[in-house]
Amino acid sequence: MLSKEFKTKGPSARLDEIASAANLTPEEKALFAQYGSLDSAVANRMIENVFSTYALPLGIATHFTINGRERLIPMVLEEPSVVAGASFAAKLAQPNGFTASSTEPVMIGQVQMVGIPDLKKAQDAIQANKARLTEKANAKDPMLVSRGGGVNDIQTRMLKTGRGDMLIVHLHVNCQDAMGANAVNTMCEAISPDLEALTGGQARLRILTNLAIHRTATATAIWTKDALAESTKNTLTGEQVVNAILDAYEFAKNDPFRACTNNKGIMNGIDAVVIATGNDWRAMEAGAHAFAVKNGQYTSLTTYSKTPEGHLKGEITIPVAVGLVGGATRTHPLAKICLKIMDVKSARDLGEVLASVGLAQNFAAMRALSTEGISRGHLKLHAKNIAVMVGAQGDDIDRIAAQMAQEKNVNAARAKELLEKKA
Ligand code: NAD
């Protein structure tokens, strides 16, 4: 899809290649060529008290094959090594790449009901009136319903609390290609007076949950022993690498301290794509971490096992509350084009890409950590950041970074020394 030289080209030549691979129009391409192409009028409509915009690097992860299709993955983030890590993991998973699937895009809206005299009776009344409540909620979003979405179930949960028993009503809403927060919140608000009348209680909070257990995507990939051995330049055998990664996985599975950082690494990749597509990364973060503790102990979002042939199989399942319409997905001019570059056609498809990227990112970190250590991959860009931090400019940045990387001694004191040496 992209040339072998892509990596070594400058940003503008890389843009030429991406524009041609993704069939971007000249106008779309021009938007990427302007730094901070979010103009102030657009930004001013997005949030309050806008006085400027704030640019971040936009990179592209390569070598991704997902369900047999090659995909280019735009990523927005400030951290070095993430784009390279994802691309490397995807390359090692070739030629089969990632197999991904997803559930229907169903979000849950919650209505908190308090002061109910008879909880059991209230639950029965809600169940008996499900059709009427569904109709009322759906009437709030004819556009969503016309696209096959809308409420598909209403459930209730009793909650014992320090302020008495509460009834929590769950509205299951198929959000189709929207993330759905506004749509679901509006529906919850619309049925609250009816819930009050049916239960004799008062409706308090009416808002969706980010713990989107009914809207998940799963991705799997197999990294062969040969690919794994090669990734260490055959300093280790494939079997050694598989075993080292399985040990690393057991650590993350059983220790929340490790699992937390393990999952942070997964979200490095996922958030970067979520941001590139104008989606709500706080929603993704909240959902992912809550999902990681769904069985009572915080654990790894990925799992790893050995195939009968001795290869490494990785798998991830995550909630994917993302959309192609709504929020900033259509207002941010670059978000739409990033979706085009990925060739994403539905919110479910985007969720499957996110799961694949999360798995790739995690594998990259697991492989590096359990073989040569994470610092090596970070070294070059990290060294440049340190050089900038001590005040280096222009050619000095590369000179100081290269020297520190060669010495394997990357720190601010050494960078300052090298800067002063020249001066
Ligand atoms: P939205 O209300 O802007 O747009 C969604 C609407 O688009 C749907 O309700 C539907 O009427 C319409 N639509 C058109 N074509 C559609 C299609 N193909 N599929 C589905 N709907 C289609 O956005 P939203 O998705 O309801 O809400 C997302 C926003 O809500 C994000 O900006 C998020 O940051 C914000 N938000 C999040 C939370 C949270 O995560 N807890 C809470 C409040 C708000």
GROMACS .gro file of C-alpha atoms and ligand atoms in nm:
model
  467
    1MET     CA    1   0.000   0.000   0.000
    2LEU     CA    2   0.285   0.237   0.088
    3SER     CA    3   0.638   0.226  -0.051
    4LYS     CA    4   0.930   0.064   0.129
    5GLU     CA    5   1.089   0.410   0.153
    6PHE     CA    6   0.784   0.562   0.323
    7LYS     CA    7   0.947   0.558   0.667
    8THR     CA    8   1.254   0.746   0.553
    9LYS     CA    9   1.066   1.020   0.367
   10GLY     CA   10   0.979   1.362   0.506
   11PRO     CA   11   0.624   1.452   0.620
   12SER     CA   12   0.522   1.615   0.291
   13ALA     CA   13   0.635   1.320   0.074
   14ARG     CA   14   0.458   1.085   0.316
   15LEU     CA   15   0.140   1.288   0.276
   16ASP     CA   16   0.170   1.248  -0.103
   17GLU     CA   17   0.180   0.870  -0.064
   18ILE     CA   18  -0.110   0.855   0.182
   19ALA     CA   19  -0.320   1.087  -0.035
   20SER     CA   20  -0.264   0.861  -0.331
   21ALA     CA   21  -0.322   0.534  -0.137
   22ALA     CA   22  -0.645   0.666   0.021
   23ASN     CA   23  -0.769   0.853  -0.289
   24LEU     CA   24  -0.783   1.186  -0.111
   25THR     CA   25  -0.914   1.483  -0.306
   26PRO     CA   26  -0.677   1.781  -0.349
   27GLU     CA   27  -0.890   1.971  -0.094
   28GLU     CA   28  -0.865   1.690   0.162
   29LYS     CA   29  -0.492   1.667   0.108
   30ALA     CA   30  -0.455   2.043   0.147
   31LEU     CA   31  -0.620   2.030   0.489
   32PHE     CA   32  -0.348   1.796   0.615
   33ALA     CA   33  -0.079   2.017   0.471
   34GLN     CA   34  -0.185   2.309   0.691
   35TYR     CA   35  -0.066   2.267   1.044
   36GLY     CA   36  -0.351   2.312   1.289
   37SER     CA   37  -0.610   2.304   1.014
   38LEU     CA   38  -0.886   2.334   1.269
   39ASP     CA   39  -0.988   2.691   1.202
   40SER     CA   40  -1.092   2.909   1.487
   41ALA     CA   41  -1.455   2.939   1.379
   42VAL     CA   42  -1.492   2.559   1.384
   43ALA     CA   43  -1.306   2.529   1.715
   44ASN     CA   44  -1.523   2.802   1.861
   45ARG     CA   45  -1.833   2.595   1.787
   46MET     CA   46  -1.688   2.285   1.952
   47ILE     CA   47  -1.619   2.398   2.310
   48GLU     CA   48  -1.655   2.707   2.528
   49ASN     CA   49  -1.415   3.002   2.576
   50VAL     CA   50  -1.196   2.905   2.278
   51PHE     CA   51  -0.893   3.129   2.231
   52SER     CA   52  -0.668   2.908   2.016
   53THR     CA   53  -0.610   2.552   1.897
   54TYR     CA   54  -0.342   2.305   2.004
   55ALA     CA   55  -0.173   2.080   1.752
   56LEU     CA   56  -0.043   1.725   1.804
   57PRO     CA   57   0.149   1.498   1.565
   58LEU     CA   58  -0.058   1.284   1.328
   59GLY     CA   59   0.124   0.966   1.225
   60ILE     CA   60   0.024   0.660   1.028
   61ALA     CA   61   0.056   0.298   1.143
   62THR     CA   62   0.128   0.059   0.859
   63HIS     CA   63   0.124  -0.316   0.779
   64PHE     CA   64  -0.223  -0.372   0.928
   65THR     CA   65  -0.429  -0.645   0.765
   66ILE     CA   66  -0.766  -0.677   0.937
   67ASN     CA   67  -1.008  -0.946   0.822
   68GLY     CA   68  -0.805  -0.980   0.504
   69ARG     CA   69  -0.808  -0.607   0.419
   70GLU     CA   70  -0.503  -0.383   0.431
   71ARG     CA   71  -0.564  -0.074   0.641
   72LEU     CA   72  -0.370   0.246   0.703
   73ILE     CA   73  -0.423   0.364   1.060
   74PRO     CA   74  -0.398   0.737   1.144
   75MET     CA   75  -0.286   0.805   1.501
   76VAL     CA   76  -0.279   1.132   1.693
   77LEU     CA   77  -0.054   1.136   1.998
   78GLU     CA   78   0.250   1.293   2.159
   79GLU     CA   79   0.433   0.977   2.273
   80PRO     CA   80   0.726   0.838   2.071
   81SER     CA   81   0.740   0.467   1.973
   82VAL     CA   82   0.365   0.403   1.970
   83VAL     CA   83   0.318   0.430   1.592
   84ALA     CA   84   0.639   0.232   1.534
   85GLY     CA   85   0.533  -0.033   1.789
   86ALA     CA   86   0.190  -0.085   1.635
   87SER     CA   87   0.335  -0.105   1.283
   88PHE     CA   88   0.605  -0.351   1.390
   89ALA     CA   89   0.351  -0.576   1.565
   90ALA     CA   90   0.124  -0.567   1.260
   91LYS     CA   91   0.415  -0.652   1.033
   92LEU     CA   92   0.513  -0.951   1.249
   93ALA     CA   93   0.153  -1.076   1.234
   94GLN     CA   94   0.163  -1.084   0.852
   95PRO     CA   95   0.046  -1.238   0.625
   96ASN     CA   96  -0.272  -1.328   0.811
   97GLY     CA   97  -0.288  -1.020   1.028
   98PHE     CA   98  -0.583  -0.965   1.260
   99THR     CA   99  -0.920  -1.134   1.271
  100ALA     CA  100  -1.180  -0.907   1.424
  101SER     CA  101  -1.551  -0.920   1.506
  102SER     CA  102  -1.798  -0.710   1.700
  103THR     CA  103  -2.139  -0.713   1.864
  104GLU     CA  104  -2.430  -0.494   1.763
  105PRO     CA  105  -2.360  -0.132   1.871
  106VAL     CA  106  -2.580  -0.137   2.182
  107MET     CA  107  -2.523   0.124   2.455
  108ILE     CA  108  -2.690   0.122   2.797
  109GLY     CA  109  -2.869   0.426   2.937
  110GLN     CA  110  -2.932   0.434   3.312
  111VAL     CA  111  -3.218   0.592   3.504
  112GLN     CA  112  -3.172   0.602   3.880
  113MET     CA  113  -3.505   0.565   4.063
  114VAL     CA  114  -3.527   0.641   4.435
  115GLY     CA  115  -3.805   0.641   4.695
  116ILE     CA  116  -3.993   0.346   4.541
  117PRO     CA  117  -4.240   0.195   4.791
  118ASP     CA  118  -4.240  -0.160   4.642
  119LEU     CA  119  -3.939  -0.250   4.427
  120LYS     CA  120  -4.075  -0.583   4.305
  121LYS     CA  121  -4.405  -0.427   4.198
  122ALA     CA  122  -4.215  -0.146   4.028
  123GLN     CA  123  -4.002  -0.392   3.830
  124ASP     CA  124  -4.312  -0.582   3.716
  125ALA     CA  125  -4.483  -0.259   3.610
  126ILE     CA  126  -4.182  -0.156   3.401
  127GLN     CA  127  -4.164  -0.496   3.232
  128ALA     CA  128  -4.538  -0.490   3.159
  129ASN     CA  129  -4.501  -0.147   2.995
  130LYS     CA  130  -4.185  -0.215   2.800
  131ALA     CA  131  -4.343  -0.169   2.458
  132ARG     CA  132  -4.495   0.168   2.550
  133LEU     CA  133  -4.170   0.290   2.709
  134THR     CA  134  -3.973   0.174   2.406
  135GLU     CA  135  -4.205   0.360   2.172
  136LYS     CA  136  -4.178   0.679   2.378
  137ALA     CA  137  -3.797   0.663   2.386
  138ASN     CA  138  -3.770   0.586   2.015
  139ALA     CA  139  -3.998   0.879   1.930
  140LYS     CA  140  -3.713   1.106   2.049
  141ASP     CA  141  -3.481   0.991   1.769
  142PRO     CA  142  -3.664   0.908   1.444
  143MET     CA  143  -3.337   0.949   1.252
  144LEU     CA  144  -3.170   0.675   1.457
  145VAL     CA  145  -3.474   0.449   1.428
  146SER     CA  146  -3.489   0.502   1.051
  147ARG     CA  147  -3.132   0.367   1.034
  148GLY     CA  148  -3.226   0.048   1.219
  149GLY     CA  149  -3.136   0.173   1.568
  150GLY     CA  150  -3.338   0.246   1.881
  151VAL     CA  151  -3.431   0.075   2.207
  152ASN     CA  152  -3.414  -0.303   2.195
  153ASP     CA  153  -3.457  -0.391   2.563
  154ILE     CA  154  -3.536  -0.245   2.904
  155GLN     CA  155  -3.399  -0.413   3.216
  156THR     CA  156  -3.402  -0.330   3.586
  157ARG     CA  157  -3.151  -0.383   3.867
  158MET     CA  158  -3.203  -0.342   4.240
  159LEU     CA  159  -2.924  -0.156   4.415
  160LYS     CA  160  -2.871  -0.161   4.793
  161THR     CA  161  -2.711   0.166   4.904
  162GLY     CA  162  -2.636   0.364   5.218
  163ARG     CA  163  -2.938   0.580   5.132
  164GLY     CA  164  -3.179   0.295   5.083
  165ASP     CA  165  -3.273   0.060   4.801
  166MET     CA  166  -3.279   0.202   4.451
  167LEU     CA  167  -3.407   0.072   4.122
  168ILE     CA  168  -3.174   0.123   3.828
  169VAL     CA  169  -3.344   0.105   3.491
  170HIS     CA  170  -3.128   0.008   3.195
  171LEU     CA  171  -3.232   0.118   2.850
  172HIS     CA  172  -3.052  -0.083   2.581
  173VAL     CA  173  -3.019   0.131   2.270
  174ASN     CA  174  -2.880   0.022   1.936
  175CYS     CA  175  -2.687   0.335   1.833
  176GLN     CA  176  -2.589   0.222   1.482
  177ASP     CA  177  -2.314   0.456   1.360
  178ALA     CA  178  -2.337   0.706   1.647
  179MET     CA  179  -2.146   0.680   1.976
  180GLY     CA  180  -2.486   0.760   2.117
  181ALA     CA  181  -2.432   0.951   2.442
  182ASN     CA  182  -2.663   1.239   2.352
  183ALA     CA  183  -2.916   1.009   2.188
  184VAL     CA  184  -2.932   0.774   2.488
  185ASN     CA  185  -2.937   1.053   2.748
  186THR     CA  186  -3.231   1.216   2.569
  187MET     CA  187  -3.421   0.887   2.564
  188CYS     CA  188  -3.357   0.830   2.937
  189GLU     CA  189  -3.490   1.177   3.012
  190ALA     CA  190  -3.796   1.120   2.792
  191ILE     CA  191  -3.916   0.809   2.975
  192SER     CA  192  -3.842   0.931   3.328
  193PRO     CA  193  -4.190   1.080   3.396
  194ASP     CA  194  -4.345   0.747   3.287
  195LEU     CA  195  -4.106   0.553   3.512
  196GLU     CA  196  -4.205   0.777   3.802
  197ALA     CA  197  -4.574   0.718   3.732
  198LEU     CA  198  -4.526   0.342   3.701
  199THR     CA  199  -4.312   0.300   4.015
  200GLY     CA  200  -4.429   0.572   4.253
  201GLY     CA  201  -4.063   0.681   4.292
  202GLN     CA  202  -3.853   0.971   4.168
  203ALA     CA  203  -3.616   0.962   3.871
  204ARG     CA  204  -3.279   1.118   3.952
  205LEU     CA  205  -2.974   1.057   3.726
  206ARG     CA  206  -3.049   0.989   3.361
  207ILE     CA  207  -2.735   0.917   3.163
  208LEU     CA  208  -2.563   0.646   2.963
  209THR     CA  209  -2.294   0.425   3.114
  210ASN     CA  210  -1.954   0.406   2.950
  211LEU     CA  211  -1.931   0.044   3.065
  212ALA     CA  212  -2.060  -0.064   2.724
  213ILE     CA  213  -2.065  -0.440   2.782
  214HIS     CA  214  -2.308  -0.493   2.495
  215ARG     CA  215  -2.098  -0.299   2.245
  216THR     CA  216  -1.767  -0.479   2.222
  217ALA     CA  217  -1.510  -0.567   1.958
  218THR     CA  218  -1.275  -0.864   1.963
  219ALA     CA  219  -0.951  -0.910   1.773
  220THR     CA  220  -0.713  -1.204   1.757
  221ALA     CA  221  -0.376  -1.257   1.590
  222ILE     CA  222  -0.113  -1.524   1.576
  223TRP     CA  223   0.257  -1.445   1.588
  224THR     CA  224   0.456  -1.741   1.463
  225LYS     CA  225   0.766  -1.874   1.636
  226ASP     CA  226   0.972  -1.786   1.328
  227ALA     CA  227   0.853  -1.426   1.322
  228LEU     CA  228   0.918  -1.393   1.693
  229ALA     CA  229   1.272  -1.531   1.667
  230GLU     CA  230   1.345  -1.301   1.375
  231SER     CA  231   1.217  -1.004   1.572
  232THR     CA  232   1.509  -1.060   1.812
  233LYS     CA  233   1.751  -1.105   1.517
  234ASN     CA  234   1.756  -1.469   1.622
  235THR     CA  235   1.928  -1.393   1.951
  236LEU     CA  236   1.639  -1.588   2.105
  237THR     CA  237   1.443  -1.882   1.969
  238GLY     CA  238   1.076  -1.843   1.885
  239GLU     CA  239   0.989  -2.073   2.172
  240GLN     CA  240   1.186  -1.858   2.415
  241VAL     CA  241   1.001  -1.546   2.303
  242VAL     CA  242   0.660  -1.718   2.324
  243ASN     CA  243   0.736  -1.836   2.677
  244ALA     CA  244   0.868  -1.496   2.782
  245ILE     CA  245   0.551  -1.325   2.656
  246LEU     CA  246   0.331  -1.583   2.828
  247ASP     CA  247   0.517  -1.515   3.156
  248ALA     CA  248   0.465  -1.142   3.102
  249TYR     CA  249   0.095  -1.203   3.036
  250GLU     CA  250   0.054  -1.406   3.359
  251PHE     CA  251   0.208  -1.111   3.546
  252ALA     CA  252  -0.049  -0.870   3.399
  253LYS     CA  253  -0.335  -1.116   3.444
  254ASN     CA  254  -0.268  -1.165   3.813
  255ASP     CA  255  -0.129  -0.831   3.932
  256PRO     CA  256  -0.336  -0.511   3.910
  257PHE     CA  257  -0.021  -0.296   3.938
  258ARG     CA  258   0.114  -0.454   3.619
  259ALA     CA  259  -0.231  -0.482   3.455
  260CYS     CA  260  -0.281  -0.108   3.489
  261THR     CA  261   0.033  -0.029   3.286
  262ASN     CA  262  -0.035  -0.316   3.048
  263ASN     CA  263  -0.376  -0.163   2.970
  264LYS     CA  264  -0.228   0.187   2.949
  265GLY     CA  265  -0.013   0.052   2.667
  266ILE     CA  266  -0.319  -0.087   2.493
  267MET     CA  267  -0.490   0.250   2.519
  268ASN     CA  268  -0.179   0.425   2.378
  269GLY     CA  269  -0.283   0.287   2.042
  270ILE     CA  270  -0.658   0.291   2.082
  271ASP     CA  271  -0.683   0.649   2.209
  272ALA     CA  272  -0.459   0.774   1.929
  273VAL     CA  273  -0.702   0.637   1.668
  274VAL     CA  274  -1.005   0.750   1.868
  275ILE     CA  275  -0.866   1.105   1.872
  276ALA     CA  276  -0.777   1.095   1.502
  277THR     CA  277  -1.139   1.011   1.424
  278GLY     CA  278  -1.286   1.289   1.644
  279ASN     CA  279  -1.426   1.042   1.897
  280ASP     CA  280  -1.443   1.077   2.275
  281TRP     CA  281  -1.129   0.915   2.417
  282ARG     CA  282  -1.236   0.968   2.780
  283ALA     CA  283  -1.541   0.754   2.702
  284MET     CA  284  -1.314   0.481   2.559
  285GLU     CA  285  -1.076   0.503   2.855
  286ALA     CA  286  -1.353   0.483   3.115
  287GLY     CA  287  -1.517   0.190   2.936
  288ALA     CA  288  -1.194  -0.004   2.890
  289HIS     CA  289  -1.075   0.024   3.250
  290ALA     CA  290  -1.417  -0.056   3.398
  291PHE     CA  291  -1.438  -0.358   3.163
  292ALA     CA  292  -1.096  -0.472   3.288
  293VAL     CA  293  -1.239  -0.517   3.637
  294LYS     CA  294  -1.569  -0.676   3.534
  295ASN     CA  295  -1.488  -1.006   3.709
  296GLY     CA  296  -1.401  -0.838   4.039
  297GLN     CA  297  -1.024  -0.799   3.997
  298TYR     CA  298  -0.859  -0.550   3.765
  299THR     CA  299  -0.678  -0.752   3.499
  300SER     CA  300  -0.528  -0.744   3.151
  301LEU     CA  301  -0.763  -0.658   2.864
  302THR     CA  302  -0.562  -0.893   2.643
  303THR     CA  303  -0.507  -1.267   2.680
  304TYR     CA  304  -0.227  -1.479   2.535
  305SER     CA  305  -0.195  -1.852   2.477
  306LYS     CA  306   0.019  -2.103   2.288
  307THR     CA  307  -0.130  -2.263   1.979
  308PRO     CA  308  -0.092  -2.641   1.929
  309GLU     CA  309   0.198  -2.559   1.691
  310GLY     CA  310   0.370  -2.354   1.961
  311HIS     CA  311   0.296  -2.010   1.811
  312LEU     CA  312   0.170  -1.716   2.017
  313LYS     CA  313  -0.199  -1.628   2.000
  314GLY     CA  314  -0.318  -1.292   2.132
  315GLU     CA  315  -0.676  -1.181   2.187
  316ILE     CA  316  -0.852  -0.870   2.309
  317THR     CA  317  -1.213  -0.776   2.378
  318ILE     CA  318  -1.297  -0.416   2.462
  319PRO     CA  319  -1.604  -0.196   2.478
  320VAL     CA  320  -1.606   0.030   2.171
  321ALA     CA  321  -1.828   0.332   2.223
  322VAL     CA  322  -1.730   0.515   1.905
  323GLY     CA  323  -1.918   0.658   1.611
  324LEU     CA  324  -1.888   0.790   1.259
  325VAL     CA  325  -2.155   1.055   1.315
  326GLY     CA  326  -2.219   1.287   1.609
  327GLY     CA  327  -1.981   1.462   1.845
  328ALA     CA  328  -1.668   1.592   1.672
  329THR     CA  329  -1.660   1.310   1.415
  330ARG     CA  330  -1.822   1.529   1.153
  331THR     CA  331  -1.726   1.875   1.279
  332HIS     CA  332  -1.350   1.823   1.291
  333PRO     CA  333  -1.236   1.849   0.928
  334LEU     CA  334  -0.952   1.599   0.968
  335ALA     CA  335  -1.157   1.337   1.157
  336LYS     CA  336  -1.368   1.260   0.850
  337ILE     CA  337  -1.062   1.225   0.631
  338CYS     CA  338  -0.891   0.999   0.884
  339LEU     CA  339  -1.193   0.768   0.858
  340LYS     CA  340  -1.154   0.777   0.481
  341ILE     CA  341  -0.783   0.690   0.507
  342MET     CA  342  -0.877   0.389   0.723
  343ASP     CA  343  -1.155   0.303   0.481
  344VAL     CA  344  -1.392   0.262   0.774
  345LYS     CA  345  -1.756   0.223   0.670
  346SER     CA  346  -1.940   0.168   1.000
  347ALA     CA  347  -1.897   0.225   1.373
  348ARG     CA  348  -1.861  -0.151   1.417
  349ASP     CA  349  -1.583  -0.156   1.160
  350LEU     CA  350  -1.407   0.124   1.351
  351GLY     CA  351  -1.445  -0.076   1.673
  352GLU     CA  352  -1.281  -0.375   1.506
  353VAL     CA  353  -0.989  -0.158   1.392
  354LEU     CA  354  -0.954  -0.024   1.748
  355ALA     CA  355  -0.945  -0.373   1.896
  356SER     CA  356  -0.679  -0.478   1.641
  357VAL     CA  357  -0.467  -0.170   1.714
  358GLY     CA  358  -0.500  -0.228   2.090
  359LEU     CA  359  -0.385  -0.587   2.053
  360ALA     CA  360  -0.095  -0.487   1.827
  361GLN     CA  361   0.016  -0.217   2.069
  362ASN     CA  362   0.004  -0.456   2.361
  363PHE     CA  363   0.194  -0.726   2.175
  364ALA     CA  364   0.464  -0.473   2.079
  365ALA     CA  365   0.512  -0.372   2.441
  366MET     CA  366   0.500  -0.733   2.570
  367ARG     CA  367   0.757  -0.846   2.313
  368ALA     CA  368   0.993  -0.559   2.384
  369LEU     CA  369   0.956  -0.581   2.763
  370SER     CA  370   1.007  -0.954   2.778
  371THR     CA  371   1.308  -0.954   2.543
  372GLU     CA  372   1.533  -0.650   2.499
  373GLY     CA  373   1.346  -0.410   2.734
  374ILE     CA  374   1.134  -0.110   2.645
  375SER     CA  375   1.408   0.157   2.653
  376ARG     CA  376   1.583   0.055   2.331
  377GLY     CA  377   1.283   0.129   2.111
  378HIS     CA  378   1.220   0.456   2.290
  379LEU     CA  379   1.581   0.567   2.285
  380LYS     CA  380   1.618   0.773   1.968
  381LEU     CA  381   1.305   0.987   1.993
  382HIS     CA  382   1.337   1.009   2.369
  383ALA     CA  383   1.693   1.139   2.325
  384LYS     CA  384   1.564   1.409   2.087
  385ASN     CA  385   1.300   1.515   2.340
  386ILE     CA  386   1.566   1.540   2.612
  387ALA     CA  387   1.788   1.748   2.383
  388VAL     CA  388   1.501   1.989   2.318
  389MET     CA  389   1.426   1.998   2.690
  390VAL     CA  390   1.774   2.138   2.769
  391GLY     CA  391   1.741   2.403   2.500
  392ALA     CA  392   1.899   2.245   2.189
  393GLN     CA  393   1.778   2.382   1.855
  394GLY     CA  394   1.816   2.291   1.487
  395ASP     CA  395   2.101   2.052   1.402
  396ASP     CA  396   2.212   2.039   1.766
  397ILE     CA  397   1.904   1.829   1.848
  398ASP     CA  398   2.009   1.545   1.617
  399ARG     CA  399   2.377   1.575   1.709
  400ILE     CA  400   2.314   1.553   2.084
  401ALA     CA  401   2.048   1.282   2.050
  402ALA     CA  402   2.269   1.066   1.829
  403GLN     CA  403   2.563   1.100   2.067
  404MET     CA  404   2.353   1.010   2.374
  405ALA     CA  405   2.190   0.716   2.194
  406GLN     CA  406   2.530   0.586   2.090
  407GLU     CA  407   2.657   0.617   2.445
  408LYS     CA  408   2.331   0.462   2.573
  409ASN     CA  409   2.336   0.745   2.822
  410VAL     CA  410   2.024   0.951   2.767
  411ASN     CA  411   1.966   1.209   3.037
  412ALA     CA  412   1.930   1.584   3.076
  413ALA     CA  413   2.269   1.635   3.243
  414ARG     CA  414   2.454   1.467   2.954
  415ALA     CA  415   2.243   1.656   2.699
  416LYS     CA  416   2.335   1.988   2.866
  417GLU     CA  417   2.702   1.892   2.868
  418LEU     CA  418   2.692   1.813   2.497
  419LEU     CA  419   2.508   2.137   2.422
  420GLU     CA  420   2.759   2.345   2.616
  421LYS     CA  421   3.055   2.159   2.464
  422LYS     CA  422   2.966   2.288   2.120
  423ALA     CA  423   2.893   2.640   2.243
  424NAD     P1  424  -2.505   1.329   1.841
  424NAD     O1  425  -2.624   1.349   1.925
  424NAD     O2  426  -2.427   1.449   1.799
  424NAD     O3  427  -2.544   1.250   1.706
  424NAD     C1  428  -2.608   1.129   1.705
  424NAD     C2  429  -2.734   1.139   1.621
  424NAD     O4  430  -2.704   1.135   1.483
  424NAD     C3  431  -2.828   1.023   1.643
  424NAD     O5  432  -2.902   1.042   1.759
  424NAD     C4  433  -2.910   1.022   1.515
  424NAD     O6  434  -3.024   1.105   1.529
  424NAD     C5  435  -2.818   1.087   1.411
  424NAD     N1  436  -2.773   0.994   1.305
  424NAD     C6  437  -2.757   1.023   1.175
  424NAD     N2  438  -2.711   0.920   1.107
  424NAD     C7  439  -2.694   0.819   1.195
  424NAD     C8  440  -2.647   0.684   1.183
  424NAD     N3  441  -2.607   0.633   1.066
  424NAD     N4  442  -2.640   0.610   1.295
  424NAD     C9  443  -2.677   0.661   1.414
  424NAD     N5  444  -2.725   0.787   1.429
  424NAD    C10  445  -2.732   0.865   1.320
  424NAD     O7  446  -2.398   1.233   1.908
  424NAD     P2  447  -2.408   1.108   2.004
  424NAD     O8  448  -2.339   0.997   1.934
  424NAD     O9  449  -2.546   1.086   2.056
  424NAD    O10  450  -2.318   1.158   2.125
  424NAD    C11  451  -2.178   1.161   2.117
  424NAD    C12  452  -2.125   1.281   2.195
  424NAD    O11  453  -2.171   1.279   2.330
  424NAD    C13  454  -1.976   1.283   2.204
  424NAD    O12  455  -1.933   1.413   2.166
  424NAD    C14  456  -1.947   1.264   2.353
  424NAD    O13  457  -1.830   1.331   2.389
  424NAD    C15  458  -2.068   1.322   2.417
  424NAD     N6  459  -2.104   1.278   2.553
  424NAD    C16  460  -2.046   1.169   2.613
  424NAD    C17  461  -2.088   1.130   2.740
  424NAD    C18  462  -2.025   1.006   2.802
  424NAD    O14  463  -1.947   0.938   2.739
  424NAD     N7  464  -2.057   0.972   2.927
  424NAD    C19  465  -2.189   1.198   2.804
  424NAD    C20  466  -2.246   1.308   2.741
  424NAD    C21  467  -2.206   1.347   2.614
   0.00000   0.00000   0.00000
